[in-house]
Amino acid sequence: MTQIGSHESAMYVSWTDVRDLLRARGLRWTPQRRTLIDVLAKTDGHVTGAELVEKCRTLDPTTTPSTVYRTLDVLEELGLLSHSHAADGREEFHVRPVAAHGHLHCIDCRTTWEIAAEEAAPLVEAVERNRSFAVDLSHLSIAGRCAGCRAVIAD
């Protein structure tokens, strides 16, 4: 089961309900959309749109990027996934987000870690207090160097 909308929402949906939700939005239930839902239902964590298109095309070569991206937009509105941007600017989708989180990206080894809301809270609160700016944690990406890469540089 996946939560729809904000994390405070009590409404949950399974991937099997997506067909009816898409139809309620005026979208047809096409073989390409069915393929995308099948791929997403087997995916946890982060994935790029290009990776999703590639996985879909493995199952259905007629899959078009435009259908995948339009459907991803609707699925994000429904709360089934969220998107963020990596340090290099590439868009990533987080399937079945359990809680809001940001990302840390090492500019040397290119490793990415999730940063929980609790850990990011002091930064988020400072920005909100000092700048009167409401932070969307799901779009927060901090680039820097991890401990391992800093140790290599120090040697």
mmCIF file of C-alpha atoms in Angstrom, residues 8-149:
data_model
loop_
_atom_site.group_PDB
_atom_site.id
_atom_site.type_symbol
_atom_site.label_atom_id
_atom_site.label_comp_id
_atom_site.label_asym_id
_atom_site.label_seq_id
_atom_site.Cartn_x
_atom_site.Cartn_y
_atom_site.Cartn_z
ATOM 1 C CA GLU A 8 -0.376 13.368 6.865
ATOM 2 C CA SER A 9 -3.053 11.884 4.569
ATOM 3 C CA ALA A 10 -4.796 8.744 5.733
ATOM 4 C CA MET A 11 -5.707 7.559 2.220
ATOM 5 C CA TYR A 12 -3.677 4.646 0.870
ATOM 6 C CA VAL A 13 -3.728 2.986 -2.527
ATOM 7 C CA SER A 14 -2.214 -0.165 -3.955
ATOM 8 C CA TRP A 15 -0.668 -0.321 -7.403
ATOM 9 C CA THR A 16 -3.696 -2.352 -8.504
ATOM 10 C CA ASP A 17 -5.909 0.727 -7.922
ATOM 11 C CA VAL A 18 -3.877 2.950 -10.247
ATOM 12 C CA ARG A 19 -5.918 2.078 -13.344
ATOM 13 C CA ASP A 20 -9.083 3.506 -11.796
ATOM 14 C CA LEU A 21 -7.241 6.574 -10.495
ATOM 15 C CA LEU A 22 -5.781 7.315 -13.928
ATOM 16 C CA ARG A 23 -9.184 6.872 -15.574
ATOM 17 C CA ALA A 24 -10.685 9.257 -13.003
ATOM 18 C CA ARG A 25 -8.106 11.797 -14.232
ATOM 19 C CA GLY A 26 -9.295 11.347 -17.809
ATOM 20 C CA LEU A 27 -6.338 9.184 -18.870
ATOM 21 C CA ARG A 28 -6.782 5.993 -20.859
ATOM 22 C CA TRP A 29 -5.485 2.694 -19.484
ATOM 23 C CA THR A 30 -3.098 1.873 -22.316
ATOM 24 C CA PRO A 31 -0.679 -1.059 -22.619
ATOM 25 C CA GLN A 32 2.210 1.430 -22.183
ATOM 26 C CA ARG A 33 0.759 2.766 -18.919
ATOM 27 C CA ARG A 34 0.088 -0.776 -17.706
ATOM 28 C CA THR A 35 3.726 -1.630 -18.441
ATOM 29 C CA LEU A 36 4.959 1.438 -16.511
ATOM 30 C CA ILE A 37 2.796 0.531 -13.507
ATOM 31 C CA ASP A 38 4.129 -3.045 -13.617
ATOM 32 C CA VAL A 39 7.705 -1.722 -13.647
ATOM 33 C CA LEU A 40 7.044 0.765 -10.835
ATOM 34 C CA ALA A 41 5.323 -1.865 -8.691
ATOM 35 C CA LYS A 42 8.604 -3.840 -8.722
ATOM 36 C CA THR A 43 10.780 -0.793 -8.018
ATOM 37 C CA ASP A 44 11.863 0.633 -4.678
ATOM 38 C CA GLY A 45 14.038 3.646 -4.153
ATOM 39 C CA HIS A 46 15.385 6.038 -6.766
ATOM 40 C CA VAL A 47 15.197 5.657 -10.525
ATOM 41 C CA THR A 48 15.548 8.085 -13.409
ATOM 42 C CA GLY A 49 12.907 8.610 -16.065
ATOM 43 C CA ALA A 50 15.345 7.307 -18.675
ATOM 44 C CA GLU A 51 15.842 4.109 -16.643
ATOM 45 C CA LEU A 52 12.071 3.669 -16.430
ATOM 46 C CA VAL A 53 11.680 4.168 -20.182
ATOM 47 C CA GLU A 54 14.409 1.573 -20.780
ATOM 48 C CA LYS A 55 12.814 -0.943 -18.389
ATOM 49 C CA CYS A 56 9.413 -0.393 -20.001
ATOM 50 C CA ARG A 57 10.821 -0.800 -23.499
ATOM 51 C CA THR A 58 12.312 -4.139 -22.460
ATOM 52 C CA LEU A 59 8.738 -5.314 -21.794
ATOM 53 C CA ASP A 60 6.969 -3.252 -24.471
ATOM 54 C CA PRO A 61 9.127 -1.785 -27.260
ATOM 55 C CA THR A 62 6.314 0.621 -28.237
ATOM 56 C CA THR A 63 6.679 2.573 -24.967
ATOM 57 C CA THR A 64 7.259 6.276 -25.620
ATOM 58 C CA PRO A 65 9.089 8.639 -23.269
ATOM 59 C CA SER A 66 6.236 11.182 -23.447
ATOM 60 C CA THR A 67 3.723 8.655 -22.106
ATOM 61 C CA VAL A 68 6.094 7.621 -19.329
ATOM 62 C CA TYR A 69 6.803 11.205 -18.222
ATOM 63 C CA ARG A 70 3.148 12.332 -18.418
ATOM 64 C CA THR A 71 2.103 9.332 -16.354
ATOM 65 C CA LEU A 72 4.901 9.955 -13.839
ATOM 66 C CA ASP A 73 3.586 13.507 -13.354
ATOM 67 C CA VAL A 74 0.119 12.194 -12.517
ATOM 68 C CA LEU A 75 1.494 9.473 -10.244
ATOM 69 C CA GLU A 76 3.446 12.134 -8.347
ATOM 70 C CA GLU A 77 0.264 14.162 -7.875
ATOM 71 C CA LEU A 78 -1.318 11.001 -6.457
ATOM 72 C CA GLY A 79 1.592 10.530 -4.027
ATOM 73 C CA LEU A 80 2.802 7.235 -5.485
ATOM 74 C CA LEU A 81 6.225 8.690 -6.200
ATOM 75 C CA SER A 82 8.106 11.925 -5.872
ATOM 76 C CA HIS A 83 10.833 13.512 -7.925
ATOM 77 C CA SER A 84 14.002 15.308 -6.989
ATOM 78 C CA HIS A 85 17.103 16.449 -8.792
ATOM 79 C CA ALA A 86 20.528 14.955 -8.331
ATOM 80 C CA ALA A 87 23.585 17.155 -7.908
ATOM 81 C CA ASP A 88 24.209 16.915 -11.647
ATOM 82 C CA GLY A 89 20.680 18.203 -12.321
ATOM 83 C CA ARG A 90 19.241 14.929 -13.546
ATOM 84 C CA GLU A 91 15.697 14.207 -12.434
ATOM 85 C CA GLU A 92 15.188 11.152 -10.253
ATOM 86 C CA PHE A 93 11.973 9.570 -9.070
ATOM 87 C CA HIS A 94 11.612 8.026 -5.650
ATOM 88 C CA VAL A 95 9.082 5.237 -5.796
ATOM 89 C CA ARG A 96 6.843 4.774 -2.795
ATOM 90 C CA PRO A 97 8.327 7.535 -0.640
ATOM 91 C CA VAL A 98 7.699 6.645 2.993
ATOM 92 C CA ALA A 99 8.806 9.976 4.416
ATOM 93 C CA ALA A 100 10.107 13.283 3.153
ATOM 94 C CA HIS A 101 13.874 13.289 2.784
ATOM 95 C CA GLY A 102 16.648 15.186 1.047
ATOM 96 C CA HIS A 103 19.842 13.956 -0.574
ATOM 97 C CA LEU A 104 23.587 14.284 -0.069
ATOM 98 C CA HIS A 105 25.760 13.833 -3.162
ATOM 99 C CA CYS A 106 29.532 13.333 -3.142
ATOM 100 C CA ILE A 107 31.024 15.299 -6.035
ATOM 101 C CA ASP A 108 34.029 12.962 -6.251
ATOM 102 C CA CYS A 109 32.746 9.384 -5.954
ATOM 103 C CA ARG A 110 29.190 10.297 -7.010
ATOM 104 C CA THR A 111 27.620 8.355 -4.137
ATOM 105 C CA THR A 112 24.219 9.583 -2.953
ATOM 106 C CA TRP A 113 22.713 9.250 0.511
ATOM 107 C CA GLU A 114 19.295 10.119 1.822
ATOM 108 C CA ILE A 115 19.090 12.686 4.591
ATOM 109 C CA ALA A 116 16.087 12.225 6.894
ATOM 110 C CA ALA A 117 13.808 15.103 7.812
ATOM 111 C CA GLU A 118 15.029 14.940 11.418
ATOM 112 C CA GLU A 119 18.657 15.338 10.350
ATOM 113 C CA ALA A 120 17.840 18.170 7.930
ATOM 114 C CA ALA A 121 15.539 19.931 10.424
ATOM 115 C CA PRO A 122 18.113 22.433 11.778
ATOM 116 C CA LEU A 123 18.977 23.617 8.247
ATOM 117 C CA VAL A 124 15.337 23.695 7.122
ATOM 118 C CA GLU A 125 14.270 25.574 10.247
ATOM 119 C CA ALA A 126 17.109 28.104 9.879
ATOM 120 C CA VAL A 127 16.184 28.805 6.255
ATOM 121 C CA GLU A 128 12.525 29.174 7.165
ATOM 122 C CA ARG A 129 13.341 31.448 10.143
ATOM 123 C CA ASN A 130 16.029 33.588 8.465
ATOM 124 C CA ARG A 131 14.600 33.777 4.960
ATOM 125 C CA SER A 132 10.858 33.269 5.530
ATOM 126 C CA PHE A 133 11.198 30.519 2.947
ATOM 127 C CA ALA A 134 9.307 27.216 3.180
ATOM 128 C CA VAL A 135 11.664 24.412 2.155
ATOM 129 C CA ASP A 136 10.438 21.423 0.135
ATOM 130 C CA LEU A 137 12.728 18.775 1.601
ATOM 131 C CA SER A 138 12.066 16.365 -1.269
ATOM 132 C CA HIS A 139 13.899 18.804 -3.565
ATOM 133 C CA LEU A 140 16.820 19.443 -1.205
ATOM 134 C CA SER A 141 20.113 18.175 -2.628
ATOM 135 C CA ILE A 142 23.400 19.058 -0.976
ATOM 136 C CA ALA A 143 26.613 18.492 -2.910
ATOM 137 C CA GLY A 144 29.948 18.066 -1.150
ATOM 138 C CA ARG A 145 32.614 15.475 -0.363
ATOM 139 C CA CYS A 146 32.084 12.356 1.702
ATOM 140 C CA ALA A 147 34.479 11.356 4.479
ATOM 141 C CA GLY A 148 36.194 8.753 2.292
ATOM 142 C CA CYS A 149 36.918 11.211 -0.515
#
